[in-house]
mmCIF file with all atom_site columns, C-alpha atoms in Angstrom:
data_model
loop_
_atom_site.group_PDB
_atom_site.id
_atom_site.type_symbol
_atom_site.label_atom_id
_atom_site.label_alt_id
_atom_site.label_comp_id
_atom_site.label_asym_id
_atom_site.label_entity_id
_atom_site.label_seq_id
_atom_site.pdbx_PDB_ins_code
_atom_site.Cartn_x
_atom_site.Cartn_y
_atom_site.Cartn_z
_atom_site.occupancy
_atom_site.B_iso_or_equiv
_atom_site.pdbx_formal_charge
_atom_site.auth_seq_id
_atom_site.auth_comp_id
_atom_site.auth_asym_id
_atom_site.auth_atom_id
_atom_site.pdbx_PDB_model_num
ATOM 1   C CA . THR A 1 1   ? -0.105  0.151   -0.352  1.00 65.00 ? 725 THR A CA 1
ATOM 2   C CA . GLY A 1 2   ? 3.012   2.451   0.618   1.00 68.00 ? 726 GLY A CA 1
ATOM 3   C CA . GLU A 1 3   ? 1.739   3.044   4.201   1.00 71.00 ? 727 GLU A CA 1
ATOM 4   C CA . ASP A 1 4   ? 4.846   1.238   6.810   1.00 74.00 ? 728 ASP A CA 1
ATOM 5   C CA . GLY A 1 5   ? 2.505   -1.890  8.100   1.00 75.00 ? 729 GLY A CA 1
ATOM 6   C CA . VAL A 1 6   ? 3.394   -5.924  9.028   1.00 80.00 ? 730 VAL A CA 1
ATOM 7   C CA . GLU A 1 7   ? 1.259   -8.790  7.581   1.00 84.00 ? 731 GLU A CA 1
ATOM 8   C CA . LEU A 1 8   ? 0.904   -11.049 9.911   1.00 89.00 ? 732 LEU A CA 1
ATOM 9   C CA . LEU A 1 9   ? 0.494   -15.422 9.271   1.00 95.00 ? 733 LEU A CA 1
ATOM 10  C CA . VAL A 1 10  ? -1.126  -17.480 11.824  1.00 96.00 ? 734 VAL A CA 1
ATOM 11  C CA . ARG A 1 11  ? -2.544  -20.876 12.019  1.00 97.00 ? 735 ARG A CA 1
ATOM 12  C CA . HIS A 1 12  ? -6.951  -20.472 11.151  1.00 97.00 ? 736 HIS A CA 1
ATOM 13  C CA . GLN A 1 13  ? -7.632  -21.084 14.608  1.00 98.00 ? 737 GLN A CA 1
ATOM 14  C CA . ASP A 1 14  ? -5.861  -18.703 15.840  1.00 98.00 ? 738 ASP A CA 1
ATOM 15  C CA . VAL A 1 15  ? -7.215  -15.942 13.914  1.00 97.00 ? 739 VAL A CA 1
ATOM 16  C CA . LEU A 1 16  ? -10.837 -14.739 15.304  1.00 97.00 ? 740 LEU A CA 1
ATOM 17  C CA . PRO A 1 17  ? -8.751  -14.531 18.114  1.00 97.00 ? 741 PRO A CA 1
ATOM 18  C CA . LEU A 1 18  ? -6.017  -12.104 17.083  1.00 96.00 ? 742 LEU A CA 1
ATOM 19  C CA . TRP A 1 19  ? -8.419  -9.868  15.083  1.00 95.00 ? 743 TRP A CA 1
ATOM 20  C CA . GLN A 1 20  ? -10.785 -9.587  18.742  1.00 97.00 ? 744 GLN A CA 1
ATOM 21  C CA . ALA A 1 21  ? -7.023  -8.555  20.724  1.00 97.00 ? 745 ALA A CA 1
ATOM 22  C CA . LEU A 1 22  ? -5.043  -6.295  18.282  1.00 95.00 ? 746 LEU A CA 1
ATOM 23  C CA . ILE A 1 23  ? -9.029  -4.341  18.003  1.00 95.00 ? 747 ILE A CA 1
ATOM 24  C CA . GLU A 1 24  ? -9.894  -4.494  21.275  1.00 97.00 ? 748 GLU A CA 1
ATOM 25  C CA . GLN A 1 25  ? -6.209  -4.166  22.369  1.00 96.00 ? 749 GLN A CA 1
ATOM 26  C CA . GLY A 1 26  ? -5.567  -0.951  19.729  1.00 96.00 ? 750 GLY A CA 1
ATOM 27  C CA . ALA A 1 27  ? -8.853  0.776   19.611  1.00 96.00 ? 751 ALA A CA 1
ATOM 28  C CA . PRO A 1 28  ? -7.022  3.813   22.109  1.00 97.00 ? 752 PRO A CA 1
ATOM 29  C CA . LEU A 1 29  ? -4.722  4.201   19.699  1.00 95.00 ? 753 LEU A CA 1
ATOM 30  C CA . GLY A 1 30  ? -7.763  4.840   17.298  1.00 93.00 ? 754 GLY A CA 1
ATOM 31  C CA . LEU A 1 31  ? -6.653  1.363   15.247  1.00 90.00 ? 755 LEU A CA 1
ATOM 32  C CA . LEU A 1 32  ? -9.586  0.699   13.332  1.00 87.00 ? 756 LEU A CA 1
ATOM 33  C CA . PRO A 1 33  ? -9.445  -2.587  10.709  1.00 88.00 ? 757 PRO A CA 1
ATOM 34  C CA . VAL A 1 34  ? -10.475 -1.522  6.615   1.00 85.00 ? 758 VAL A CA 1
ATOM 35  C CA . GLY A 1 35  ? -11.502 -3.201  3.307   1.00 84.00 ? 759 GLY A CA 1
ATOM 36  C CA . LEU A 1 36  ? -10.495 -3.651  -0.658  1.00 86.00 ? 760 LEU A CA 1
ATOM 37  C CA . ALA A 1 37  ? -10.649 0.509   -0.509  1.00 88.00 ? 761 ALA A CA 1
ATOM 38  C CA . ALA A 1 38  ? -8.326  1.431   1.487   1.00 87.00 ? 762 ALA A CA 1
ATOM 39  C CA . ARG A 1 39  ? -5.841  -0.615  0.155   1.00 86.00 ? 763 ARG A CA 1
ATOM 40  C CA . ASP A 1 40  ? -6.578  0.336   -3.309  1.00 90.00 ? 764 ASP A CA 1
ATOM 41  C CA . SER A 1 41  ? -6.245  4.146   -2.242  1.00 92.00 ? 765 SER A CA 1
ATOM 42  C CA . LEU A 1 42  ? -3.528  3.852   -0.404  1.00 90.00 ? 766 LEU A CA 1
ATOM 43  C CA . ARG A 1 43  ? -1.919  1.414   -3.554  1.00 92.00 ? 767 ARG A CA 1
ATOM 44  C CA . THR A 1 44  ? -2.860  3.690   -5.936  1.00 95.00 ? 768 THR A CA 1
ATOM 45  C CA . GLU A 1 45  ? -1.463  7.137   -3.787  1.00 95.00 ? 769 GLU A CA 1
ATOM 46  C CA . ALA A 1 46  ? 2.034   5.629   -3.764  1.00 93.00 ? 770 ALA A CA 1
ATOM 47  C CA . ALA A 1 47  ? 1.539   4.064   -7.961  1.00 94.00 ? 771 ALA A CA 1
ATOM 48  C CA . TYR A 1 48  ? 1.829   0.666   -6.633  1.00 93.00 ? 772 TYR A CA 1
ATOM 49  C CA . PRO A 1 49  ? 0.505   -0.890  -10.214 1.00 95.00 ? 773 PRO A CA 1
ATOM 50  C CA . LEU A 1 50  ? -1.231  -3.986  -9.682  1.00 94.00 ? 774 LEU A CA 1
ATOM 51  C CA . TYR A 1 51  ? -1.701  -7.531  -11.227 1.00 95.00 ? 775 TYR A CA 1
ATOM 52  C CA . GLY A 1 52  ? -4.954  -7.348  -13.545 1.00 95.00 ? 776 GLY A CA 1
ATOM 53  C CA . ALA A 1 53  ? -4.403  -3.291  -13.304 1.00 96.00 ? 777 ALA A CA 1
ATOM 54  C CA . GLU A 1 54  ? -1.714  -2.519  -14.335 1.00 97.00 ? 778 GLU A CA 1
ATOM 55  C CA . LEU A 1 55  ? 0.265   -5.678  -14.536 1.00 96.00 ? 779 LEU A CA 1
ATOM 56  C CA . ASN A 1 56  ? -0.508  -7.758  -16.822 1.00 95.00 ? 780 ASN A CA 1
ATOM 57  C CA . GLU A 1 57  ? 0.865   -10.654 -19.237 1.00 94.00 ? 781 GLU A CA 1
ATOM 58  C CA . HIS A 1 58  ? 0.603   -8.487  -21.543 1.00 94.00 ? 782 HIS A CA 1
ATOM 59  C CA . LEU A 1 59  ? 2.447   -5.273  -20.187 1.00 95.00 ? 783 LEU A CA 1
ATOM 60  C CA . THR A 1 60  ? 6.513   -5.343  -19.602 1.00 95.00 ? 784 THR A CA 1
ATOM 61  C CA . PRO A 1 61  ? 8.124   -4.305  -16.638 1.00 96.00 ? 785 PRO A CA 1
ATOM 62  C CA . LEU A 1 62  ? 8.864   -1.554  -18.608 1.00 96.00 ? 786 LEU A CA 1
ATOM 63  C CA . GLU A 1 63  ? 5.988   0.686   -19.755 1.00 96.00 ? 787 GLU A CA 1
ATOM 64  C CA . ALA A 1 64  ? 5.087   -0.327  -16.374 1.00 96.00 ? 788 ALA A CA 1
ATOM 65  C CA . GLY A 1 65  ? 7.445   2.325   -15.129 1.00 94.00 ? 789 GLY A CA 1
ATOM 66  C CA . LEU A 1 66  ? 9.405   -0.631  -13.357 1.00 95.00 ? 790 LEU A CA 1
ATOM 67  C CA . GLY A 1 67  ? 13.105  -1.277  -15.354 1.00 93.00 ? 791 GLY A CA 1
ATOM 68  C CA . TRP A 1 68  ? 14.453  -0.203  -11.741 1.00 93.00 ? 792 TRP A CA 1
ATOM 69  C CA . SER A 1 69  ? 13.349  -4.285  -10.826 1.00 94.00 ? 793 SER A CA 1
ATOM 70  C CA . VAL A 1 70  ? 15.478  -5.400  -14.223 1.00 94.00 ? 794 VAL A CA 1
ATOM 71  C CA . LYS A 1 71  ? 18.164  -6.634  -14.978 1.00 94.00 ? 795 LYS A CA 1
ATOM 72  C CA . LEU A 1 72  ? 18.859  -6.974  -18.689 1.00 93.00 ? 796 LEU A CA 1
ATOM 73  C CA . ASP A 1 73  ? 22.570  -7.553  -18.487 1.00 91.00 ? 797 ASP A CA 1
ATOM 74  C CA . LYS A 1 74  ? 22.483  -10.164 -15.830 1.00 91.00 ? 798 LYS A CA 1
ATOM 75  C CA . PRO A 1 75  ? 25.207  -12.336 -17.411 1.00 91.00 ? 799 PRO A CA 1
ATOM 76  C CA . GLU A 1 76  ? 22.182  -16.103 -18.172 1.00 94.00 ? 800 GLU A CA 1
ATOM 77  C CA . PRO A 1 77  ? 19.939  -15.202 -20.498 1.00 93.00 ? 801 PRO A CA 1
ATOM 78  C CA . PHE A 1 78  ? 15.586  -15.058 -18.820 1.00 94.00 ? 802 PHE A CA 1
ATOM 79  C CA . ILE A 1 79  ? 12.457  -15.257 -21.335 1.00 94.00 ? 803 ILE A CA 1
ATOM 80  C CA . GLY A 1 80  ? 11.979  -11.705 -22.695 1.00 94.00 ? 804 GLY A CA 1
ATOM 81  C CA . GLN A 1 81  ? 15.846  -10.455 -22.432 1.00 95.00 ? 805 GLN A CA 1
ATOM 82  C CA . ALA A 1 82  ? 15.580  -9.342  -26.267 1.00 94.00 ? 806 ALA A CA 1
ATOM 83  C CA . ALA A 1 83  ? 12.424  -8.476  -26.173 1.00 95.00 ? 807 ALA A CA 1
ATOM 84  C CA . LEU A 1 84  ? 12.565  -6.176  -22.748 1.00 96.00 ? 808 LEU A CA 1
ATOM 85  C CA . GLN A 1 85  ? 16.444  -4.994  -24.580 1.00 96.00 ? 809 GLN A CA 1
ATOM 86  C CA . ALA A 1 86  ? 14.471  -4.089  -27.889 1.00 96.00 ? 810 ALA A CA 1
ATOM 87  C CA . GLN A 1 87  ? 12.141  -2.039  -26.118 1.00 95.00 ? 811 GLN A CA 1
ATOM 88  C CA . LYS A 1 88  ? 14.568  -0.209  -24.219 1.00 94.00 ? 812 LYS A CA 1
ATOM 89  C CA . THR A 1 89  ? 16.736  -0.035  -27.880 1.00 95.00 ? 813 THR A CA 1
ATOM 90  C CA . ASN A 1 90  ? 13.893  0.658   -30.438 1.00 94.00 ? 814 ASN A CA 1
ATOM 91  C CA . GLY A 1 91  ? 11.402  2.412   -27.587 1.00 93.00 ? 815 GLY A CA 1
ATOM 92  C CA . LEU A 1 92  ? 8.531   2.074   -25.533 1.00 96.00 ? 816 LEU A CA 1
ATOM 93  C CA . ALA A 1 93  ? 4.850   1.636   -27.184 1.00 95.00 ? 817 ALA A CA 1
ATOM 94  C CA . ARG A 1 94  ? 2.968   3.205   -23.706 1.00 97.00 ? 818 ARG A CA 1
ATOM 95  C CA . HIS A 1 95  ? 4.036   4.690   -20.985 1.00 97.00 ? 819 HIS A CA 1
ATOM 96  C CA . LEU A 1 96  ? 2.231   4.569   -17.027 1.00 98.00 ? 820 LEU A CA 1
ATOM 97  C CA . THR A 1 97  ? 0.908   6.957   -16.270 1.00 98.00 ? 821 THR A CA 1
ATOM 98  C CA . CYS A 1 98  ? -0.675  9.101   -13.370 1.00 98.00 ? 822 CYS A CA 1
ATOM 99  C CA . LEU A 1 99  ? -2.924  11.635  -13.360 1.00 98.00 ? 823 LEU A CA 1
ATOM 100 C CA . GLU A 1 100 ? -4.821  14.095  -10.817 1.00 98.00 ? 824 GLU A CA 1
ATOM 101 C CA . MET A 1 101 ? -8.231  15.508  -12.117 1.00 98.00 ? 825 MET A CA 1
ATOM 102 C CA . THR A 1 102 ? -9.366  18.369  -11.323 1.00 96.00 ? 826 THR A CA 1
ATOM 103 C CA . ALA A 1 103 ? -12.759 17.972  -11.937 1.00 92.00 ? 827 ALA A CA 1
ATOM 104 C CA . LYS A 1 104 ? -14.188 15.383  -9.738  1.00 95.00 ? 828 LYS A CA 1
ATOM 105 C CA . ALA A 1 105 ? -15.658 13.459  -11.584 1.00 97.00 ? 829 ALA A CA 1
ATOM 106 C CA . ILE A 1 106 ? -13.120 9.656   -10.213 1.00 97.00 ? 830 ILE A CA 1
ATOM 107 C CA . PRO A 1 107 ? -12.106 7.538   -12.632 1.00 98.00 ? 831 PRO A CA 1
ATOM 108 C CA . ARG A 1 108 ? -12.496 4.169   -13.003 1.00 97.00 ? 832 ARG A CA 1
ATOM 109 C CA . PRO A 1 109 ? -10.922 1.106   -14.802 1.00 98.00 ? 833 PRO A CA 1
ATOM 110 C CA . HIS A 1 110 ? -10.882 0.973   -18.808 1.00 98.00 ? 834 HIS A CA 1
ATOM 111 C CA . ASP A 1 111 ? -11.928 4.977   -19.076 1.00 99.00 ? 835 ASP A CA 1
ATOM 112 C CA . ALA A 1 112 ? -10.657 6.282   -22.412 1.00 99.00 ? 836 ALA A CA 1
ATOM 113 C CA . ILE A 1 113 ? -8.107  9.053   -21.956 1.00 99.00 ? 837 ILE A CA 1
ATOM 114 C CA . GLU A 1 114 ? -7.959  11.312  -25.098 1.00 98.00 ? 838 GLU A CA 1
ATOM 115 C CA . ASP A 1 115 ? -6.160  14.663  -25.578 1.00 96.00 ? 839 ASP A CA 1
ATOM 116 C CA . GLU A 1 116 ? -8.097  18.351  -25.632 1.00 92.00 ? 840 GLU A CA 1
ATOM 117 C CA . ALA A 1 117 ? -9.297  16.861  -29.099 1.00 95.00 ? 841 ALA A CA 1
ATOM 118 C CA . GLY A 1 118 ? -10.624 14.118  -28.506 1.00 96.00 ? 842 GLY A CA 1
ATOM 119 C CA . ARG A 1 119 ? -8.117  11.571  -30.054 1.00 97.00 ? 843 ARG A CA 1
ATOM 120 C CA . SER A 1 120 ? -8.118  8.366   -28.343 1.00 98.00 ? 844 SER A CA 1
ATOM 121 C CA . LEU A 1 121 ? -4.475  8.357   -26.216 1.00 98.00 ? 845 LEU A CA 1
ATOM 122 C CA . GLY A 1 122 ? -5.124  5.580   -24.133 1.00 98.00 ? 846 GLY A CA 1
ATOM 123 C CA . GLU A 1 123 ? -6.800  3.479   -21.334 1.00 98.00 ? 847 GLU A CA 1
ATOM 124 C CA . VAL A 1 124 ? -7.174  4.171   -17.255 1.00 99.00 ? 848 VAL A CA 1
ATOM 125 C CA . THR A 1 125 ? -6.354  1.589   -15.344 1.00 98.00 ? 849 THR A CA 1
ATOM 126 C CA . SER A 1 126 ? -6.962  2.765   -11.368 1.00 98.00 ? 850 SER A CA 1
ATOM 127 C CA . GLY A 1 127 ? -9.115  5.509   -10.448 1.00 98.00 ? 851 GLY A CA 1
ATOM 128 C CA . CYS A 1 128 ? -10.050 6.473   -7.305  1.00 97.00 ? 852 CYS A CA 1
ATOM 129 C CA . PHE A 1 129 ? -10.588 9.615   -4.541  1.00 97.00 ? 853 PHE A CA 1
ATOM 130 C CA . SER A 1 130 ? -7.908  10.204  -3.020  1.00 95.00 ? 854 SER A CA 1
ATOM 131 C CA . PRO A 1 131 ? -8.072  11.199  0.334   1.00 92.00 ? 855 PRO A CA 1
ATOM 132 C CA . SER A 1 132 ? -5.060  11.863  1.308   1.00 91.00 ? 856 SER A CA 1
ATOM 133 C CA . LEU A 1 133 ? -4.983  14.983  -1.003  1.00 94.00 ? 857 LEU A CA 1
ATOM 134 C CA . ASP A 1 134 ? -8.623  15.167  -0.721  1.00 96.00 ? 858 ASP A CA 1
ATOM 135 C CA . LYS A 1 135 ? -9.009  15.135  -5.356  1.00 97.00 ? 859 LYS A CA 1
ATOM 136 C CA . PRO A 1 136 ? -9.622  12.277  -7.658  1.00 98.00 ? 860 PRO A CA 1
ATOM 137 C CA . ILE A 1 137 ? -6.534  10.219  -9.260  1.00 98.00 ? 861 ILE A CA 1
ATOM 138 C CA . ALA A 1 138 ? -6.088  7.451   -11.838 1.00 98.00 ? 862 ALA A CA 1
ATOM 139 C CA . MET A 1 139 ? -3.556  5.506   -13.247 1.00 98.00 ? 863 MET A CA 1
ATOM 140 C CA . GLY A 1 140 ? -3.228  4.406   -17.005 1.00 98.00 ? 864 GLY A CA 1
ATOM 141 C CA . TYR A 1 141 ? -0.858  3.533   -19.590 1.00 98.00 ? 865 TYR A CA 1
ATOM 142 C CA . ILE A 1 142 ? -0.732  6.311   -22.209 1.00 98.00 ? 866 ILE A CA 1
ATOM 143 C CA . ASN A 1 143 ? -0.274  4.568   -25.994 1.00 97.00 ? 867 ASN A CA 1
ATOM 144 C CA . GLY A 1 144 ? 2.946   6.131   -27.257 1.00 93.00 ? 868 GLY A CA 1
ATOM 145 C CA . PRO A 1 145 ? 6.964   6.410   -27.747 1.00 89.00 ? 869 PRO A CA 1
ATOM 146 C CA . ALA A 1 146 ? 7.351   9.412   -25.615 1.00 90.00 ? 870 ALA A CA 1
ATOM 147 C CA . PRO A 1 147 ? 5.656   10.012  -22.607 1.00 92.00 ? 871 PRO A CA 1
ATOM 148 C CA . LEU A 1 148 ? 3.369   12.372  -22.071 1.00 96.00 ? 872 LEU A CA 1
ATOM 149 C CA . ALA A 1 149 ? 5.209   15.816  -20.062 1.00 96.00 ? 873 ALA A CA 1
ATOM 150 C CA . LEU A 1 150 ? 4.353   16.931  -16.738 1.00 97.00 ? 874 LEU A CA 1
ATOM 151 C CA . GLY A 1 151 ? 1.372   19.300  -16.345 1.00 97.00 ? 875 GLY A CA 1
ATOM 152 C CA . THR A 1 152 ? 0.096   18.178  -19.663 1.00 97.00 ? 876 THR A CA 1
ATOM 153 C CA . THR A 1 153 ? -4.313  18.171  -20.247 1.00 98.00 ? 877 THR A CA 1
ATOM 154 C CA . VAL A 1 154 ? -5.498  14.692  -20.921 1.00 98.00 ? 878 VAL A CA 1
ATOM 155 C CA . ALA A 1 155 ? -9.240  13.904  -20.845 1.00 98.00 ? 879 ALA A CA 1
ATOM 156 C CA . VAL A 1 156 ? -10.349 11.417  -19.439 1.00 99.00 ? 880 VAL A CA 1
ATOM 157 C CA . VAL A 1 157 ? -13.809 10.283  -19.853 1.00 98.00 ? 881 VAL A CA 1
ATOM 158 C CA . CYS A 1 158 ? -16.039 9.514   -16.873 1.00 98.00 ? 882 CYS A CA 1
ATOM 159 C CA . ARG A 1 159 ? -19.477 7.866   -17.284 1.00 96.00 ? 883 ARG A CA 1
ATOM 160 C CA . GLY A 1 160 ? -19.565 9.415   -21.018 1.00 96.00 ? 884 GLY A CA 1
ATOM 161 C CA . LYS A 1 161 ? -17.953 12.271  -20.620 1.00 97.00 ? 885 LYS A CA 1
ATOM 162 C CA . ALA A 1 162 ? -15.226 13.449  -20.980 1.00 98.00 ? 886 ALA A CA 1
ATOM 163 C CA . GLN A 1 163 ? -13.167 14.877  -17.449 1.00 98.00 ? 887 GLN A CA 1
ATOM 164 C CA . PRO A 1 164 ? -10.537 17.618  -17.445 1.00 98.00 ? 888 PRO A CA 1
ATOM 165 C CA . ALA A 1 165 ? -7.438  16.150  -16.191 1.00 98.00 ? 889 ALA A CA 1
ATOM 166 C CA . ARG A 1 166 ? -3.429  17.160  -16.088 1.00 98.00 ? 890 ARG A CA 1
ATOM 167 C CA . VAL A 1 167 ? -0.181  14.254  -15.616 1.00 98.00 ? 891 VAL A CA 1
ATOM 168 C CA . VAL A 1 168 ? 1.363   13.692  -12.677 1.00 98.00 ? 892 VAL A CA 1
ATOM 169 C CA . GLN A 1 169 ? 4.041   13.516  -11.436 1.00 96.00 ? 893 GLN A CA 1
ATOM 170 C CA . ARG A 1 170 ? 4.539   9.297   -9.860  1.00 93.00 ? 894 ARG A CA 1
ATOM 171 C CA . PRO A 1 171 ? 4.035   8.814   -6.790  1.00 93.00 ? 895 PRO A CA 1
ATOM 172 C CA . PHE A 1 172 ? 1.079   10.664  -6.210  1.00 92.00 ? 896 PHE A CA 1
ATOM 173 C CA . TYR A 1 173 ? 1.731   11.047  -2.387  1.00 82.00 ? 897 TYR A CA 1
ATOM 174 C CA . GLY A 1 174 ? 4.465   9.817   -0.438  1.00 70.00 ? 898 GLY A CA 1
ATOM 175 C CA . GLY A 1 175 ? 3.186   9.864   2.620   1.00 60.00 ? 899 GLY A CA 1
ATOM 176 C CA . PRO A 1 176 ? 4.198   12.050  6.146   1.00 56.00 ? 900 PRO A CA 1
ATOM 177 C CA . SER A 1 177 ? 8.076   13.382  5.380   1.00 50.00 ? 901 SER A CA 1
#
């Protein structure tokens, strides 16, 4: 999610007693249970890609902005190495891009991203209202050999209506400093 946290792995029979103890003991500290919507808004604010949204078998780590995670010059070849090297040499067909809505509409997966003339640029992969930024945000893939410049104005077609947005730096929010 981009936030500090822990993951607890316990035996099945210990789950409920542990849950109850955490809620009871954590209440004075403000501990509250949250669900997947909270997780999704946090990971979107941190611009963390999610498999099935920003990551799948048709997208590469380079397109997803995860080039740092791939060592292209490994001495032993790996599956996909040649394709990634070709992308690095020839350029990418699409780029994962962060968008901040300048309207109140909340983008949803598969909403179209267009330029100011209404031409298709790509589509949204994740979108939500950001509690930390108090505005809607989205990630999506923009087609083209070069990423759009920060501050570029685009439109996201939310429920059939073009809504203004602008390209922003990744991540949207990095937590308290």
